[in-house]
PDB file of C-alpha atoms in Angstrom:
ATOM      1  CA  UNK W   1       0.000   0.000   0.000  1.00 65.00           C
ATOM      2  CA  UNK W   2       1.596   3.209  -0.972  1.00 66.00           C
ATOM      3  CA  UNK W   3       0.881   5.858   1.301  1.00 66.00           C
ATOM      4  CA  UNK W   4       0.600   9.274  -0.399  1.00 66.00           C
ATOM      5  CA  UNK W   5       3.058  12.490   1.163  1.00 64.00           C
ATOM      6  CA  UNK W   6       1.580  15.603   1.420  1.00 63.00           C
ATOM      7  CA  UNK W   7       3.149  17.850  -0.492  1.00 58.00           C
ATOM      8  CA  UNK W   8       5.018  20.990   0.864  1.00 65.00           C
ATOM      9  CA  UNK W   9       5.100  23.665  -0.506  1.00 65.00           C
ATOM     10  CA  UNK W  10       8.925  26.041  -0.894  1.00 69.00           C
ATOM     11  CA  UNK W  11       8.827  28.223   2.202  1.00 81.00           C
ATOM     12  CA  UNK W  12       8.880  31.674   1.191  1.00 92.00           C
ATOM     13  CA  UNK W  13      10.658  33.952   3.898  1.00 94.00           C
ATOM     14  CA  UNK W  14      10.132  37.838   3.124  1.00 95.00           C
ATOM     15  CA  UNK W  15      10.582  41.642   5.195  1.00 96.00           C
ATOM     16  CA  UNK W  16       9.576  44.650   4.914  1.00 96.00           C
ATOM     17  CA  UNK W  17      10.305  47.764   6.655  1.00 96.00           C
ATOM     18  CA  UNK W  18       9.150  51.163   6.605  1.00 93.00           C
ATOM     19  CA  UNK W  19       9.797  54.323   8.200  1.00 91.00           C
ATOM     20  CA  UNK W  20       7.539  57.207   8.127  1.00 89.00           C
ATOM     21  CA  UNK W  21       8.013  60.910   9.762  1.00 84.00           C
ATOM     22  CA  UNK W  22       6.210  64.191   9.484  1.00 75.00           C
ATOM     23  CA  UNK W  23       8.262  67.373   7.731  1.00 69.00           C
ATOM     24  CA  UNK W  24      10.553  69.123  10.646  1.00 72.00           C
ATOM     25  CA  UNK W  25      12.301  72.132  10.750  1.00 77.00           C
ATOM     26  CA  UNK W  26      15.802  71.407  11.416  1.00 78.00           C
ATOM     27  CA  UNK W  27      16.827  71.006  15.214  1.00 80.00           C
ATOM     28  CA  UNK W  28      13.874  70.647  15.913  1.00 84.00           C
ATOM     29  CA  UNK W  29      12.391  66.941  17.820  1.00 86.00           C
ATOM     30  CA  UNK W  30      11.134  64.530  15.025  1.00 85.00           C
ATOM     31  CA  UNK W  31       8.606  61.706  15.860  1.00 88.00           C
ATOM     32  CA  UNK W  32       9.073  58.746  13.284  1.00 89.00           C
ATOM     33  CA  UNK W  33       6.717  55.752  12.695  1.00 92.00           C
ATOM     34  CA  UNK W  34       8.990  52.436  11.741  1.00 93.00           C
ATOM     35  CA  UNK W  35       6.999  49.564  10.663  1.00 95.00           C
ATOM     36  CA  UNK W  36       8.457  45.698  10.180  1.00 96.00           C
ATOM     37  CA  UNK W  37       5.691  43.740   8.362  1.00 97.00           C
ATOM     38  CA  UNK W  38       6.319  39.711   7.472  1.00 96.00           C
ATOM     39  CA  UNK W  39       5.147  39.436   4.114  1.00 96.00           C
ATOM     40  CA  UNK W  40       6.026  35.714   3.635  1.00 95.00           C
ATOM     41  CA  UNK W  41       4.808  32.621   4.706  1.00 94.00           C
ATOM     42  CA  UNK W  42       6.251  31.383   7.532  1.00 95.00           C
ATOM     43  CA  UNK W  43       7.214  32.619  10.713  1.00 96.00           C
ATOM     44  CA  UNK W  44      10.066  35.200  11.640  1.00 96.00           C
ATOM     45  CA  UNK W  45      12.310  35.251  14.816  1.00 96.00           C
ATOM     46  CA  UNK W  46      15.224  37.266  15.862  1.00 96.00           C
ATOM     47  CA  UNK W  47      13.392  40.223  14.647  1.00 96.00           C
ATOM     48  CA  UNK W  48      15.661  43.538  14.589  1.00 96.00           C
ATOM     49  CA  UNK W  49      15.815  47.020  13.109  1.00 96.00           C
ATOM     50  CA  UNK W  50      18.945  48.810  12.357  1.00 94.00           C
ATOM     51  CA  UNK W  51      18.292  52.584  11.634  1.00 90.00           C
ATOM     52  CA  UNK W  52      22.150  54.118  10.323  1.00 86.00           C
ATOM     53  CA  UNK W  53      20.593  57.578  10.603  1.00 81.00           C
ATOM     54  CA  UNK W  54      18.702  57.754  13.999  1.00 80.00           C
ATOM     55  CA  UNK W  55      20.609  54.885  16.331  1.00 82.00           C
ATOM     56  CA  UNK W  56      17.436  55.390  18.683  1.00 84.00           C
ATOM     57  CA  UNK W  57      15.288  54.246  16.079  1.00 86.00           C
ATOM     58  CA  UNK W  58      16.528  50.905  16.602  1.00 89.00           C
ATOM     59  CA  UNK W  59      14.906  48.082  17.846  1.00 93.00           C
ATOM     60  CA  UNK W  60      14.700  44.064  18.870  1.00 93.00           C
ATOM     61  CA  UNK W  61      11.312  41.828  19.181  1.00 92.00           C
ATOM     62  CA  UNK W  62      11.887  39.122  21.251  1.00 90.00           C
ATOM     63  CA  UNK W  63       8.436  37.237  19.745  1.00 94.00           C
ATOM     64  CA  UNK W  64       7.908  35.710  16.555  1.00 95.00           C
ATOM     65  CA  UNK W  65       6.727  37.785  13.941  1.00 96.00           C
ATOM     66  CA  UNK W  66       4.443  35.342  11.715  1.00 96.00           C
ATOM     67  CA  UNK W  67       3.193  35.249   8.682  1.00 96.00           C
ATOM     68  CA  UNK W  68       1.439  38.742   7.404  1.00 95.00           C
ATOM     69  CA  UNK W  69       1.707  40.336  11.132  1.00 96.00           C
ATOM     70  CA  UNK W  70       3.598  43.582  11.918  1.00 96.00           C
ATOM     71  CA  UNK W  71       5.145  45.190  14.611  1.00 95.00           C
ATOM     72  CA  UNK W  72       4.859  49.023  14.881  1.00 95.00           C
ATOM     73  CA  UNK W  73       6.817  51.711  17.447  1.00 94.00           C
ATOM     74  CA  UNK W  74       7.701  55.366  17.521  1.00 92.00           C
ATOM     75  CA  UNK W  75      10.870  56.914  18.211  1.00 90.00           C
ATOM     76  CA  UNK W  76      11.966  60.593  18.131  1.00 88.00           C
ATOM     77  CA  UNK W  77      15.382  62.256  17.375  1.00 84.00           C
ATOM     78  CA  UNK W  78      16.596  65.463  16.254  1.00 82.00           C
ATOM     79  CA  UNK W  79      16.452  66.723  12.626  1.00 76.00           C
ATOM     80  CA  UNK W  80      19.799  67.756  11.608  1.00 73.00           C
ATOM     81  CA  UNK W  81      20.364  70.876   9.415  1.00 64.00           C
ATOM     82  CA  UNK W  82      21.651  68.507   6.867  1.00 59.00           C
ATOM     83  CA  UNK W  83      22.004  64.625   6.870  1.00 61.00           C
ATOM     84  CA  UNK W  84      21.936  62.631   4.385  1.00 64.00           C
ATOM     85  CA  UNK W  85      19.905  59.723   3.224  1.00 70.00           C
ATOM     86  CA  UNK W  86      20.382  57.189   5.682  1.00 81.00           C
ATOM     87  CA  UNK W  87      18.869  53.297   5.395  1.00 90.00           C
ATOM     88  CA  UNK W  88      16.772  51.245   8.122  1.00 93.00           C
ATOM     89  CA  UNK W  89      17.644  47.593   7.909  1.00 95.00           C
ATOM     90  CA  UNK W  90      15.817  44.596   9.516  1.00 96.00           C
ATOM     91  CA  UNK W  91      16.891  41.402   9.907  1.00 96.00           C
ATOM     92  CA  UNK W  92      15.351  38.138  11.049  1.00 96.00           C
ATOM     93  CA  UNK W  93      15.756  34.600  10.810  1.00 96.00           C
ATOM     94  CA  UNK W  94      13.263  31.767   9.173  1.00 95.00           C
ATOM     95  CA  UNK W  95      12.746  28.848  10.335  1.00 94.00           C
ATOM     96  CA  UNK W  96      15.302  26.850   8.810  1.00 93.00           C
ATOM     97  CA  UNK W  97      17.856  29.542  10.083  1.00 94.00           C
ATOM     98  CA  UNK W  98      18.961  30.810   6.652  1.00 94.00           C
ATOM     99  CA  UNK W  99      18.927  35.134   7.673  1.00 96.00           C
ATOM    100  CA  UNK W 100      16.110  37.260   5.655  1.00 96.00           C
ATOM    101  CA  UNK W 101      16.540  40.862   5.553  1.00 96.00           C
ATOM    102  CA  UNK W 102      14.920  43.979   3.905  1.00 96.00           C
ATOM    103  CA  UNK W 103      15.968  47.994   3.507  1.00 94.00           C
ATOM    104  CA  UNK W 104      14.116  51.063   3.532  1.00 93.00           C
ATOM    105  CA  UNK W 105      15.810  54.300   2.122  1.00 88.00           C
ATOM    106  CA  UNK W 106      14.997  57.128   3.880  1.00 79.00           C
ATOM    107  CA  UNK W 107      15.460  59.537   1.729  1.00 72.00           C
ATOM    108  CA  UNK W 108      13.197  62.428   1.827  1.00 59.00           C
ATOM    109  CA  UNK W 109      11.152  61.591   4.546  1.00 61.00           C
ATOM    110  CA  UNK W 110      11.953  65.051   6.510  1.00 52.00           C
ATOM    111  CA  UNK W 111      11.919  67.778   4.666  1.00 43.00           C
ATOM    112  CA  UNK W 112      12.300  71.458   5.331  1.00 42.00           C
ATOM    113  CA  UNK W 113       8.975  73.309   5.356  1.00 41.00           C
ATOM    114  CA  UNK W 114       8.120  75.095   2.011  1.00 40.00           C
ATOM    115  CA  UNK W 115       8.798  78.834   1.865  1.00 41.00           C
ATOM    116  CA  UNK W 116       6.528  81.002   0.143  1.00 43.00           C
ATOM    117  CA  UNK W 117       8.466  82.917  -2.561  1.00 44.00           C
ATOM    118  CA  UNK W 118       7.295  85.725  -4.486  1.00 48.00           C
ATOM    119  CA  UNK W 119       8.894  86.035  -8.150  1.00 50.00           C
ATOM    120  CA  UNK W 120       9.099  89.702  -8.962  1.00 50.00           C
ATOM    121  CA  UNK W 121       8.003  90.989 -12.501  1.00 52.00           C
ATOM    122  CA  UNK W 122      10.976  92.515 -14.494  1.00 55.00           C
ATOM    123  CA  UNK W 123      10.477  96.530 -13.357  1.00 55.00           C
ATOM    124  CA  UNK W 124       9.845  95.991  -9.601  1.00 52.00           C
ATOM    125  CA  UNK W 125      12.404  98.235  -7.367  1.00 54.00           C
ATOM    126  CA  UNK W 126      14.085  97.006  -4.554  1.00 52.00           C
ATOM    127  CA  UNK W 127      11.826  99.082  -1.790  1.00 55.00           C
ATOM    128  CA  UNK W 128       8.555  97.601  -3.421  1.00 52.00           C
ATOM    129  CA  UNK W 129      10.396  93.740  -2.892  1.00 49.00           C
ATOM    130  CA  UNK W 130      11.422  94.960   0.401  1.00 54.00           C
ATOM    131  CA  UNK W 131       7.285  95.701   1.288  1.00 54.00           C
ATOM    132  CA  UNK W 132       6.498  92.371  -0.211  1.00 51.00           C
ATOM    133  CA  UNK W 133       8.365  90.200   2.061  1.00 52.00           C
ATOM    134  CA  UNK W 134      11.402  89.889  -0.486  1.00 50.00           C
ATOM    135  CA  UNK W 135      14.803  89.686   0.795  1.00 52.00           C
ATOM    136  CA  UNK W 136      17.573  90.593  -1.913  1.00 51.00           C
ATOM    137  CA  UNK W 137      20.760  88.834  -1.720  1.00 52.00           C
ATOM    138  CA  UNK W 138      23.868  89.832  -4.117  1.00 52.00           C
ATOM    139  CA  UNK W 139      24.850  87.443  -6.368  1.00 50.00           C
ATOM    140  CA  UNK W 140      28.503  86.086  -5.358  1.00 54.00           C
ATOM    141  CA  UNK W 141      28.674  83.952  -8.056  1.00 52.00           C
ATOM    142  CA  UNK W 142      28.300  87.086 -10.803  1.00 54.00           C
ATOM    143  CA  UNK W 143      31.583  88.619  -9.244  1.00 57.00           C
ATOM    144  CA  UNK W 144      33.200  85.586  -8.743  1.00 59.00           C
ATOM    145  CA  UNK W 145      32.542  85.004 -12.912  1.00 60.00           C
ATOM    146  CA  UNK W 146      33.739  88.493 -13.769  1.00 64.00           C
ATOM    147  CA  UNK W 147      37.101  87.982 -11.924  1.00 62.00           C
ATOM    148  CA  UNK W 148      37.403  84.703 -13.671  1.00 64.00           C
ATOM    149  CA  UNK W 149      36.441  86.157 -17.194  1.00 66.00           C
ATOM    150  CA  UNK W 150      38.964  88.976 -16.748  1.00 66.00           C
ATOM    151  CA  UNK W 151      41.978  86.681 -15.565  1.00 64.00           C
ATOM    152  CA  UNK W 152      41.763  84.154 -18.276  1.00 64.00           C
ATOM    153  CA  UNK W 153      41.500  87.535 -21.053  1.00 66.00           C
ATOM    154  CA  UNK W 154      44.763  88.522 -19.018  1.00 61.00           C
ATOM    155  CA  UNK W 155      46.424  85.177 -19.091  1.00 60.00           C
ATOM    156  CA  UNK W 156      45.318  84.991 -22.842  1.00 61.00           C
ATOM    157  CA  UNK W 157      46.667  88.226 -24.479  1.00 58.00           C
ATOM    158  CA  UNK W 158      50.012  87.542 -25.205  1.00 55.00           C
ATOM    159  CA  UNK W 159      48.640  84.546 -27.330  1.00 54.00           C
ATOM    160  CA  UNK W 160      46.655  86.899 -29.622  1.00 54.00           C
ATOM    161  CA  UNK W 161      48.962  88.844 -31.100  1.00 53.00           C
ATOM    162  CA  UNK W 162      51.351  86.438 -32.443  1.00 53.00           C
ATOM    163  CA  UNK W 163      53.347  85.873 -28.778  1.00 52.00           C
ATOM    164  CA  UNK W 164      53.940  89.582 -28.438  1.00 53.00           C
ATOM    165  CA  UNK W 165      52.396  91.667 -25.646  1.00 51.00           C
ATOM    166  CA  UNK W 166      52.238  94.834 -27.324  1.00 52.00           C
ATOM    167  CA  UNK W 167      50.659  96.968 -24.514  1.00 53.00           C
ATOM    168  CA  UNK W 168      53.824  96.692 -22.908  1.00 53.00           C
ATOM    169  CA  UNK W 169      56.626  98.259 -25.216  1.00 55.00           C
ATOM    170  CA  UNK W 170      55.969 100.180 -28.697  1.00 57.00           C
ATOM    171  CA  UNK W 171      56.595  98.578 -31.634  1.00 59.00           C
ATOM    172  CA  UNK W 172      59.678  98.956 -33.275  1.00 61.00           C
ATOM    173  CA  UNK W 173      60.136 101.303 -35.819  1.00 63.00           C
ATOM    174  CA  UNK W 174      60.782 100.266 -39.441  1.00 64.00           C
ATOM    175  CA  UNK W 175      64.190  99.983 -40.712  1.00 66.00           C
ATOM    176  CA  UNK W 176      65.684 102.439 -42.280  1.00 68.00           C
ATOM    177  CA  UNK W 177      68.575 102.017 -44.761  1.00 67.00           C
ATOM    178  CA  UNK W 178      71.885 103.429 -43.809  1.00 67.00           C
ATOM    179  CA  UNK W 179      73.552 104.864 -47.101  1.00 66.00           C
ATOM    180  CA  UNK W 180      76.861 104.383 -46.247  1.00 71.00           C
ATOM    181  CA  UNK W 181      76.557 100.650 -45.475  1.00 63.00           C
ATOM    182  CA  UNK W 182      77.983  98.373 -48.047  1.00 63.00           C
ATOM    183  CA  UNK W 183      75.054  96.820 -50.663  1.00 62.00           C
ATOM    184  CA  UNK W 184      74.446  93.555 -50.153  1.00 60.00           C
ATOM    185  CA  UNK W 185      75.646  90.906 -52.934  1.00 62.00           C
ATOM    186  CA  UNK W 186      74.190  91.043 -55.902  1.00 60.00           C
ATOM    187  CA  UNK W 187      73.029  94.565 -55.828  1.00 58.00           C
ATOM    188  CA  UNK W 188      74.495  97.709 -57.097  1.00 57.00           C
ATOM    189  CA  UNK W 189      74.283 100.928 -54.827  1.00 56.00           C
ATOM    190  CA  UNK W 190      71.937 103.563 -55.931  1.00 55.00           C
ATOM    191  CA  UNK W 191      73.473 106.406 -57.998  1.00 56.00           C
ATOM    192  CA  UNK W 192      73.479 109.564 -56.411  1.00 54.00           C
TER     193      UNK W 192
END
């Protein structure tokens, strides 16, 4: 009698993280939402989240995590002026202890608030941009450009006119021939 096996199916370990936050001015305290979900089909242990941004964002579950559950927590840091993208990593194990693991960029999840800008139309003056709210700033950049501009004409001068700076010393003046100096071969000296 041949008794039939049930058939298994592949197990199909998979992760996901997110984390979520609300725009922040910078230095000021952050509250961000970090989700690990188990979207596979069996069950998850050794459940942690590495955050290389916000270290406090961190976290370990000691309990399973199976199939289609997630764990949610909060954490709060400090919005830097400027940091860049950082990545939250969890990590768990399946039951045949081969590691599963999933990433979440979090790039663009705080952002500065939006500042209202008015563009002004080609004739406004300065005191009407100044009533508006509009803060003029000189341009470096323009100045910086000109200086560059004027060195490289400066440092390219002596190449236009055949290797001669001519701003520097007049040109010579023509030769003139000196009558008493012997003809050269071949000619005959003018008659006088």
């Amino acid at each position: 009698m041949l008794v039939p096996f049930p058939r298994s199916e592949p197990a199909n370990p998979a992760l996901e993280v997110v984390k979520e936050g609300s725009p922040t001015t910078p230095g000021e305290m952050a509250t961000f939402t970090v989700t690990v979900r188990n979207t596979g089909d069996v069950p998850l242990t050794e459940v942690s989240v590495d955050d290389d941004e916000d270290a406090v964002c961190g976290n370990t579950f000691a309990e399973p995590l199976p199939p289609g559950a997630e764990r949610k927590y909060t954490c709060n840091a400090v919005v830097e002026d400027y940091s860049p993208p950082g990545t939250v990593t969890a990590t768990a194990v399946d039951p045949q202890h081969n590691p599963v693991r999933a990433t979440y960029d979090t790039k663009g999840i705080v952002h500065r608030p939006q500042v209202e800008t008015i563009a002004p139309h080609p004739g406004a003056q300065p005191d009407v941009l100044a009533s508006a709210g509009v803060e003029l700033e000189p341009l470096p950049l323009l100045g910086i450009g000109m200086v560059l501009v004027g060195a490289l004409l400066v440092a390219i001068s002596p190449y236009r006119n055949g290797g001669q700076d001519r701003r520097s010393e007049p040109a010579p003046a023509p030769a003139v021939p000196d009558p008493t100096a012997a003809p050269a071969p071949g000619r005959s000296r003018p008659a006088r």
